[in-house]
CSV table of C-alpha atoms and ligand atoms in Angstrom, one decimal:
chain,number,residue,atom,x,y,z
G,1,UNK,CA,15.9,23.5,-15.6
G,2,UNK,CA,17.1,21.4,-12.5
G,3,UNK,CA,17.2,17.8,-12.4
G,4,UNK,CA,14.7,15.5,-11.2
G,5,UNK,CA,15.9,14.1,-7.8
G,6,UNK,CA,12.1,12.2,-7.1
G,7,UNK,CA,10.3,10.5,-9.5
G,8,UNK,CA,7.0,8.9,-9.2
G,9,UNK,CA,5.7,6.8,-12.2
G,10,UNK,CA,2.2,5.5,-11.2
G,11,UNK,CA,2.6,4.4,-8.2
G,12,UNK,CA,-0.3,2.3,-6.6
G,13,UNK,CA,-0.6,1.2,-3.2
G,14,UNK,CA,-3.5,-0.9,-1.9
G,15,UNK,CA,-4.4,-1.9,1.5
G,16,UNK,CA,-6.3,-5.3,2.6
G,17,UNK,CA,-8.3,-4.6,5.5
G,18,UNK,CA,-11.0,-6.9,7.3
G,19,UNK,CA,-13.4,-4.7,5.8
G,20,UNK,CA,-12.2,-5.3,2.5
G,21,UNK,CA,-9.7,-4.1,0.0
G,22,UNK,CA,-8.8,-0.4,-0.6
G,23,UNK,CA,-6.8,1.5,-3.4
G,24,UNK,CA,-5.0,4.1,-0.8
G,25,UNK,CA,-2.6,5.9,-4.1
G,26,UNK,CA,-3.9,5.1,-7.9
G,27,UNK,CA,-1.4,5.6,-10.4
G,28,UNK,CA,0.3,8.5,-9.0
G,29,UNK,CA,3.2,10.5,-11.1
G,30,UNK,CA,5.1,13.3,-10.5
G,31,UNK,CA,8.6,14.8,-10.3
G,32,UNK,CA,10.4,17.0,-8.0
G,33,UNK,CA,13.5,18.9,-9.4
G,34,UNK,CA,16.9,19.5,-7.2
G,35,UNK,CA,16.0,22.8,-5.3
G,36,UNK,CA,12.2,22.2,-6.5
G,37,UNK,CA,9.2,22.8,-3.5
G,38,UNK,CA,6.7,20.9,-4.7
G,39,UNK,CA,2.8,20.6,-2.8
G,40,UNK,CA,0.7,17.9,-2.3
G,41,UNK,CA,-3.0,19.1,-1.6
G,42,UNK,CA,-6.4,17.4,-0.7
G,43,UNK,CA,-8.8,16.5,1.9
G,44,UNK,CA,-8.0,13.6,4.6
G,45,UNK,CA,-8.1,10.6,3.0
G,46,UNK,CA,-6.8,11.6,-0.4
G,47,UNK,CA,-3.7,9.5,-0.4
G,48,UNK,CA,-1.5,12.3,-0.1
G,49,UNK,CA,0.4,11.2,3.5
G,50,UNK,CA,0.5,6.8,2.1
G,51,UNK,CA,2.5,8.5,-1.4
G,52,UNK,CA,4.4,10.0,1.3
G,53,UNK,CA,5.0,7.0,3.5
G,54,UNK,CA,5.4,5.2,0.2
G,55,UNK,CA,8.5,7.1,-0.9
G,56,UNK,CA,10.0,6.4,2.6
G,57,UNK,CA,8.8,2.8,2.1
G,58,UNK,CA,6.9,3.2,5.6
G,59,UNK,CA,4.1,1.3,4.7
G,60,UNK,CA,3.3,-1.3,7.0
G,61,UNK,CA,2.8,-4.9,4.9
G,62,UNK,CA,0.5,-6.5,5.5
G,63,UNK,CA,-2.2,-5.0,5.2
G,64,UNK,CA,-0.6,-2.2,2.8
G,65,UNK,CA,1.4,-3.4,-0.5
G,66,UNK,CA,2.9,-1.1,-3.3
G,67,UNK,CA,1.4,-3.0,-5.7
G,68,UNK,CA,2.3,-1.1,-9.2
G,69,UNK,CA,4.6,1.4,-10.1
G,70,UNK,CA,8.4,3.0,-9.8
G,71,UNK,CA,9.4,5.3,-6.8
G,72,UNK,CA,12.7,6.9,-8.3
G,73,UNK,CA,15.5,8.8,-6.2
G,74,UNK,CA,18.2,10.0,-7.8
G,75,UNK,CA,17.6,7.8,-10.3
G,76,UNK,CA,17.1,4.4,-8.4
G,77,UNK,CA,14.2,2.8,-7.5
G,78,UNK,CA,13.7,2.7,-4.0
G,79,UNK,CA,11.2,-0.2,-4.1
G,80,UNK,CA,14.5,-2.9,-5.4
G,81,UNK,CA,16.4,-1.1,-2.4
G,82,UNK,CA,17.4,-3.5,0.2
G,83,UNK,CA,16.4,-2.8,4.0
G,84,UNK,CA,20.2,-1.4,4.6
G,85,UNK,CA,20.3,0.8,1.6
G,86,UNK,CA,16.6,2.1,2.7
G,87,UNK,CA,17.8,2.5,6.5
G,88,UNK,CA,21.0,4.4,4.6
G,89,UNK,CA,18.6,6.7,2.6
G,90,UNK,CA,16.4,7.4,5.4
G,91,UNK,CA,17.7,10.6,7.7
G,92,UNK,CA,20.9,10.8,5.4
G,93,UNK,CA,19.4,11.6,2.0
G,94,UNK,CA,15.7,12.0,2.7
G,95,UNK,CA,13.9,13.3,6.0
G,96,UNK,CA,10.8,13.7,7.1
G,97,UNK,CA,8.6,15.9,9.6
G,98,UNK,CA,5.6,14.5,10.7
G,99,UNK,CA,1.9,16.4,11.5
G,100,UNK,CA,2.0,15.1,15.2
G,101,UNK,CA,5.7,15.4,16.9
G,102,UNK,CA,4.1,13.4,20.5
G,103,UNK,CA,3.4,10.2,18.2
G,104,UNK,CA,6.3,10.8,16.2
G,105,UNK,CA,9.4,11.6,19.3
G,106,UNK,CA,9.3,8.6,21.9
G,107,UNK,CA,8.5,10.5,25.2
G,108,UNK,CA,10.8,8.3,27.3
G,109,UNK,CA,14.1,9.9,25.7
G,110,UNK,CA,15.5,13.1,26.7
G,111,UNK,CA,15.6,15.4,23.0
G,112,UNK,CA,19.3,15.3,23.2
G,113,UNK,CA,19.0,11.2,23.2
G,114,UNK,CA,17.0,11.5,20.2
G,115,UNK,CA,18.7,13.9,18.0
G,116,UNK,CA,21.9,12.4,18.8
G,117,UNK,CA,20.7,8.8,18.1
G,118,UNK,CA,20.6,9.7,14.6
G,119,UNK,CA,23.9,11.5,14.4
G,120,UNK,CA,25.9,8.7,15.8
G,121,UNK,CA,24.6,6.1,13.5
G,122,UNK,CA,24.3,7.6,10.6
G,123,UNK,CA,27.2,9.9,10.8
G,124,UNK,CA,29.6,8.3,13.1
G,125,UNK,CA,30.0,10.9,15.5
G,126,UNK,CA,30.7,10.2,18.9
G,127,UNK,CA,28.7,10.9,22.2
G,128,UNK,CA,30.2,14.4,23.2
G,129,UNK,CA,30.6,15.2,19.1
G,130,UNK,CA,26.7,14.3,18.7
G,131,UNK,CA,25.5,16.2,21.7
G,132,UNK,CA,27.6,19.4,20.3
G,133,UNK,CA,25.7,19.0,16.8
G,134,UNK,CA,22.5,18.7,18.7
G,135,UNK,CA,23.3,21.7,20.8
G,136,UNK,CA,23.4,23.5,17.4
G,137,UNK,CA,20.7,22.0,15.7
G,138,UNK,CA,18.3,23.4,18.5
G,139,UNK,CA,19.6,26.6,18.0
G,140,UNK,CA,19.6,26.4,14.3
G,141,UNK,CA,15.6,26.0,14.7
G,142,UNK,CA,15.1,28.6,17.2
G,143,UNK,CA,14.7,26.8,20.5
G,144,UNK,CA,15.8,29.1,22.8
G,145,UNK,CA,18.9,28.5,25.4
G,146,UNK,CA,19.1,25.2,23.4
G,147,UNK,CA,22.3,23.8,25.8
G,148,UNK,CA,19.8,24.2,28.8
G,149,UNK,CA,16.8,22.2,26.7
G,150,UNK,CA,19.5,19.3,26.1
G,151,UNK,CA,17.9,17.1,28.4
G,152,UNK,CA,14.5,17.8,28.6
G,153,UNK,CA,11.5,15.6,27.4
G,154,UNK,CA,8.9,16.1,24.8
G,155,UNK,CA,6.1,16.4,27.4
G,156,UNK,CA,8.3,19.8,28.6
G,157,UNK,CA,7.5,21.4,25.0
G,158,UNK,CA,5.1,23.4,23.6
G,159,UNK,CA,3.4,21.9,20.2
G,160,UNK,CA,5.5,24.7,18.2
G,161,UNK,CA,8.9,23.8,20.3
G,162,UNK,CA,8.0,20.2,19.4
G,163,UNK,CA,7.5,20.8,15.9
G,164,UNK,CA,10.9,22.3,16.0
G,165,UNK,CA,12.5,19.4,17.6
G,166,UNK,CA,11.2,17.3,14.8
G,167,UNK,CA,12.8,19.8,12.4
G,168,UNK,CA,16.1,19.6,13.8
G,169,UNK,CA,16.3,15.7,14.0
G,170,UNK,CA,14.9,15.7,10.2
G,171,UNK,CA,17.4,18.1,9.6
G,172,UNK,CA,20.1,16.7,11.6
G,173,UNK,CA,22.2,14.3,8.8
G,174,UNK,CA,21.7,16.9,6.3
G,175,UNK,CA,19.3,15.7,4.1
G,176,UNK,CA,19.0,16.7,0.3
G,177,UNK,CA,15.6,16.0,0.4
G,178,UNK,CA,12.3,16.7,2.9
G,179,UNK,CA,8.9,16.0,3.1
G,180,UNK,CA,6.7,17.9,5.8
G,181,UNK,CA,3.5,16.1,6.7
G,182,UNK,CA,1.3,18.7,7.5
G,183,UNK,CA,3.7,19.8,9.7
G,184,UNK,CA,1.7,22.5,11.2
G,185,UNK,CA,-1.9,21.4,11.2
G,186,UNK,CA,-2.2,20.6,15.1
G,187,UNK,CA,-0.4,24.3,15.7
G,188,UNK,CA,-2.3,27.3,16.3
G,189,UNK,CA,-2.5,29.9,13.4
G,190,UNK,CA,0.4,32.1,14.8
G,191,UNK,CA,2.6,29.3,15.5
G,192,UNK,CA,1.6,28.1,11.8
G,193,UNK,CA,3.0,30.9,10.0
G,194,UNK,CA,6.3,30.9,12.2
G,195,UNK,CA,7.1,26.6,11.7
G,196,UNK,CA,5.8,27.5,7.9
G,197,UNK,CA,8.9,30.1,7.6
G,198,UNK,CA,11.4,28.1,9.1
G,199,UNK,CA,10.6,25.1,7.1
G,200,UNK,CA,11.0,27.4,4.0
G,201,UNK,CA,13.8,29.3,5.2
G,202,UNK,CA,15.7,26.1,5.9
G,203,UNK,CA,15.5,24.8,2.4
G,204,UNK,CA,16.7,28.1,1.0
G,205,UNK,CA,19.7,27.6,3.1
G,206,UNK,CA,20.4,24.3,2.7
G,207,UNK,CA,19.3,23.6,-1.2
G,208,UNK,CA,17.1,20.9,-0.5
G,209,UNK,CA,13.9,20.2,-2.2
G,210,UNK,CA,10.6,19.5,-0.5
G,211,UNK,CA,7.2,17.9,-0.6
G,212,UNK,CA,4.9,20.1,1.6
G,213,UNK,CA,1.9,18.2,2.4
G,214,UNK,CA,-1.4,19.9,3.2
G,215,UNK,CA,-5.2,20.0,3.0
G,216,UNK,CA,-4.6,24.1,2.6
G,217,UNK,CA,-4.2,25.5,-1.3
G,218,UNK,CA,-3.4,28.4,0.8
G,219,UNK,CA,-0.4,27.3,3.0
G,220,UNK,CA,0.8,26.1,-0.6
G,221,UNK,CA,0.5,29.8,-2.2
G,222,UNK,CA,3.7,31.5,-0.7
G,223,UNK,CA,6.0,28.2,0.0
G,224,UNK,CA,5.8,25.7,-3.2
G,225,UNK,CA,7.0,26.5,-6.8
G,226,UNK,CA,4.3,23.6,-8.3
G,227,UNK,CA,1.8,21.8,-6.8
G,228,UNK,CA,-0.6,17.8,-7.0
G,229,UNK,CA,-4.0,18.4,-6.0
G,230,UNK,CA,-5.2,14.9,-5.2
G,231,UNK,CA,-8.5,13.5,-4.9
G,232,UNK,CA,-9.7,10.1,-3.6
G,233,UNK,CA,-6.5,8.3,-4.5
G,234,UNK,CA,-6.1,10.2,-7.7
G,235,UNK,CA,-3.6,12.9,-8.6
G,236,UNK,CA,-6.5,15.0,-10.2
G,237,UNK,CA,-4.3,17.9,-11.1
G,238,UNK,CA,-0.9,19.3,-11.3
G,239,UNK,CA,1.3,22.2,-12.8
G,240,UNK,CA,2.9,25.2,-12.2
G,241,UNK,CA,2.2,27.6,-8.8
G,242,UNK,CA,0.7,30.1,-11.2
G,243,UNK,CA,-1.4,27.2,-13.5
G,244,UNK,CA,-3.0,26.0,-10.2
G,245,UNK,CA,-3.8,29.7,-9.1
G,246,UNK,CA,-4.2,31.3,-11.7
G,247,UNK,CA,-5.7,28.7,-14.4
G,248,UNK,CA,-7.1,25.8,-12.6
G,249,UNK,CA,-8.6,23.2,-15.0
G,250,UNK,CA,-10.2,20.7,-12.4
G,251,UNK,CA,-13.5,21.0,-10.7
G,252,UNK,CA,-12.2,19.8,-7.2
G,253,UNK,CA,-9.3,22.8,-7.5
G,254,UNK,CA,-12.0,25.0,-8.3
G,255,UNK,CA,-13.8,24.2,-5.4
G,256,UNK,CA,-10.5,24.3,-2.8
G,257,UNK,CA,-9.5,27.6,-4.3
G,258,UNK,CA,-13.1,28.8,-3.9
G,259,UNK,CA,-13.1,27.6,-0.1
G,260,UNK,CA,-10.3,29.8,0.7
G,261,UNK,CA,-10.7,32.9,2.8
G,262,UNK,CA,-9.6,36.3,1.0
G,263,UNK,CA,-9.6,39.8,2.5
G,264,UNK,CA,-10.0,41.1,-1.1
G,265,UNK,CA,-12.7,38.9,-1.7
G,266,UNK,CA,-16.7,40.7,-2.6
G,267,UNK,CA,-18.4,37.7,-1.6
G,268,UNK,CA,-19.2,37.6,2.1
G,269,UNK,CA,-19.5,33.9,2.4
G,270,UNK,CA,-17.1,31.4,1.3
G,271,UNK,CA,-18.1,28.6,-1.5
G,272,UNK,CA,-17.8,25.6,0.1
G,273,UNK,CA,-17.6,21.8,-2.2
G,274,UNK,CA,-20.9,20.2,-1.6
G,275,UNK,CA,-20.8,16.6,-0.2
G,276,UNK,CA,-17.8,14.8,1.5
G,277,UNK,CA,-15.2,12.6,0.4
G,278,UNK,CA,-16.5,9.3,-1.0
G,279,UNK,CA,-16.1,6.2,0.9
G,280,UNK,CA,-13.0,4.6,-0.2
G,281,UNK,CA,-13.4,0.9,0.4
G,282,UNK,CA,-16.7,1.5,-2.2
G,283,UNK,CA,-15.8,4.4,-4.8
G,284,UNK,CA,-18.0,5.9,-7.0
G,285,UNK,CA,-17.7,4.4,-10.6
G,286,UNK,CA,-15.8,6.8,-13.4
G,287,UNK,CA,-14.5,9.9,-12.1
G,288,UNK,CA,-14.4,9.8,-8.0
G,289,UNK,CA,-15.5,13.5,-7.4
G,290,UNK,CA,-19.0,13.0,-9.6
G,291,UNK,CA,-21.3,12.9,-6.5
G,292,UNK,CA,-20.1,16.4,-5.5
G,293,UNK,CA,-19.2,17.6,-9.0
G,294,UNK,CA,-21.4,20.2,-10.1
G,295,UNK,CA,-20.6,19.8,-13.9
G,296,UNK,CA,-20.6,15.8,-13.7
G,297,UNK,CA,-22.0,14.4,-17.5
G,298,UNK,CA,-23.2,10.8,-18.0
G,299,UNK,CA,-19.6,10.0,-18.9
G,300,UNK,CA,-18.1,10.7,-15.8
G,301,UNK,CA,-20.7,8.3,-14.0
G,302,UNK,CA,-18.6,5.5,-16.0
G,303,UNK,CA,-15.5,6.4,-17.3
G,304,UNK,CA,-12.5,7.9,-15.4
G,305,UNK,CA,-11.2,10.4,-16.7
G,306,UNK,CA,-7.2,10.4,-18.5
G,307,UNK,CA,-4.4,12.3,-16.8
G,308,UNK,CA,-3.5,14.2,-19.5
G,309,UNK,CA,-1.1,17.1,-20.3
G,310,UNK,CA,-3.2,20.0,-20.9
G,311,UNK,CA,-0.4,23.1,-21.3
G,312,UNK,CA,3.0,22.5,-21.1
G,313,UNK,CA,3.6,21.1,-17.6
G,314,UNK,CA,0.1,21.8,-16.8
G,315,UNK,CA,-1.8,18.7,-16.3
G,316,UNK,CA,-5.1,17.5,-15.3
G,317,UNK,CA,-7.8,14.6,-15.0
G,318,UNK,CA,-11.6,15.7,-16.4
G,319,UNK,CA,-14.1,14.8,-18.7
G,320,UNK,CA,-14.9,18.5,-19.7
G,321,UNK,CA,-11.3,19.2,-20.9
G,322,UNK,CA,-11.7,15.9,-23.4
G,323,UNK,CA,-14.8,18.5,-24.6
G,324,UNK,CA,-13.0,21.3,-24.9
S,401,LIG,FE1,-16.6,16.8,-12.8
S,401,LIG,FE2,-16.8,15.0,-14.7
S,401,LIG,FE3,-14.6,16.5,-14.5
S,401,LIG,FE4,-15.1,14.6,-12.8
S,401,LIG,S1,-14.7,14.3,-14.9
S,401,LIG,S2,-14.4,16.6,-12.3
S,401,LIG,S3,-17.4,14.7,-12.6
S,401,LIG,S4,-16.7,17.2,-15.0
């Protein structure tokens, strides 16, 4: 078995807001081997994209605060890094795409500008050296008669050329490690499946290991070799691609694989997870998902349930698995 290159060891981050206080990520931990894809599912809101921000050490304080826990990367803990050894780590060790490339590239820069701001820092290349790299870096992610593209703006882009820009700059120092944001929520479905086998394609090529963020068990299916589902702050379950799909243990997974839509499937309608996502700045006592759960117990109105290993890198959060 591979290494661990990321290690999260229940990590917590809160943020104060003038509407009061709110635990965004509650004592998330996971680890993501060298070469490892690794997905982070759950509904908006579930804290997947601030444990994302947190391992990047993007979160904006005040009002957020990583108030418990260890973030390690290659063994270090990012949270004791200073602000130069983060601004090191960033680009050159770990990247990241973002769900919305228009709030994410500054539209006043041409792409070449962008790319090769990067490249210069981080890599000391020069101006003509950086706009070479950039000229294969377009190419690299498909942008077609890249040389010609050089000095276009974002505006000139499709949303799928975009999201390919924002590939090639993530990609541009060479990372050993990504994390895509939903990186192809705001795309239509075709466009999807094409930015979805680049991403993957890219990794196999390069080695590097991934967090793929999504609200989609499905995107997950074909790209990620183990996968968080996440609920209301809480890492609710985790394992293996084929313990998630094949053996899910947690209500909540239940419910997302039920919601997904199968061409093999005899039903005609899909099972959708009754109720929404609680309000976070006032939670539900005990177990989060007990409003919509439909095999809640008096116990989960006031306990929350344990994290607990379940199979052999199979774990999961529930009252019923304490029962048996
Ligand atoms: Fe449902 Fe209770 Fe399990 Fe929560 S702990 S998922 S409410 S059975």
């Amino acid at each position: 078995m591979a290494e661990p290159v990321l290690e999260l060891d229940d990590l917590t981050v809160r943020f104060r807001l003038k509407r009061g206080e709110l635990t965004a990520v509650n004592g998330v931990s996971f680890c993501v081997r060298r070469g490892e894809t690794f997905g982070l599912v759950g509904e908006s809101g579930s804290g997947k994209s601030v444990t994302a921000r947190s391992i990047m050490r993007l979160i904006p304080e005040p009002p957020g605060e990583i108030s418990r826990g260890r973030i390690a990367f290659e063994g270090r803990n990012v949270l004791d890094m200073s602000d130069a050894e983060m601004r090191a780590l960033r680009g050159r060790r770990i990247a990241m795409v973002f769900q919305e490339p228009m709030s994410a590239l500054n539209p006043v820069f041409t792409v070449c500008d962008q790319i090769s701001d990067a490249l210069r820092t981080n890599l000391g290349l020069s101006k003509q050296e950086a706009r070479e790299r950039v000229v294969e870096l377009l190419s690299l992610v498909g942008i077609p008669s890249p040389r010609r593209r050089l000095d276009s703006y974002v505006h000139e882009f499709s949303g799928g050329m975009r999201q390919r820009v924002m590939l090639a700059m993530a990609l541009s120092c060479n990372p050993s490690f990504l994390i895509a944001d939903e990186p192809t929520t705001a795309l239509d479905v075709t466009i999807q499946a094409t930015i979805l086998e680049l991403i993957t394609s890219m990794i196999d090529r390069f080695g590097m290991s991934l967090i793929f963020i999504t609200h989609n068990l499905g995107v997950v299916a074909h790209t990620c070799d183990s996968i968080g589902v996440m609920y209301a702050s809480h890492l609710v379950e985790l394992g293996g691609k084929r313990d998630i799909f094949e053996r899910p243990q947690h209500p909540y997974t239940v419910g997302l694989l039920n919601s997904i839509p199968r061409l093999d499937a005899q039903a005609r309608y899909l099972t959708p997870i009754r109720g929404s996502v609680c309000n976070m700045l006032d939670p539900p006592v005990g177990c989060k998902f007990h409003p919509r759960c439909a095999h809640a117990m008096d116990i989960c109105r006031r306990e929350v349930p344990q994290f607990r290993e379940i199979a052999p890198g199979h774990h999961a959060a529930c009252h019923l698995l304490d029962r048996g």
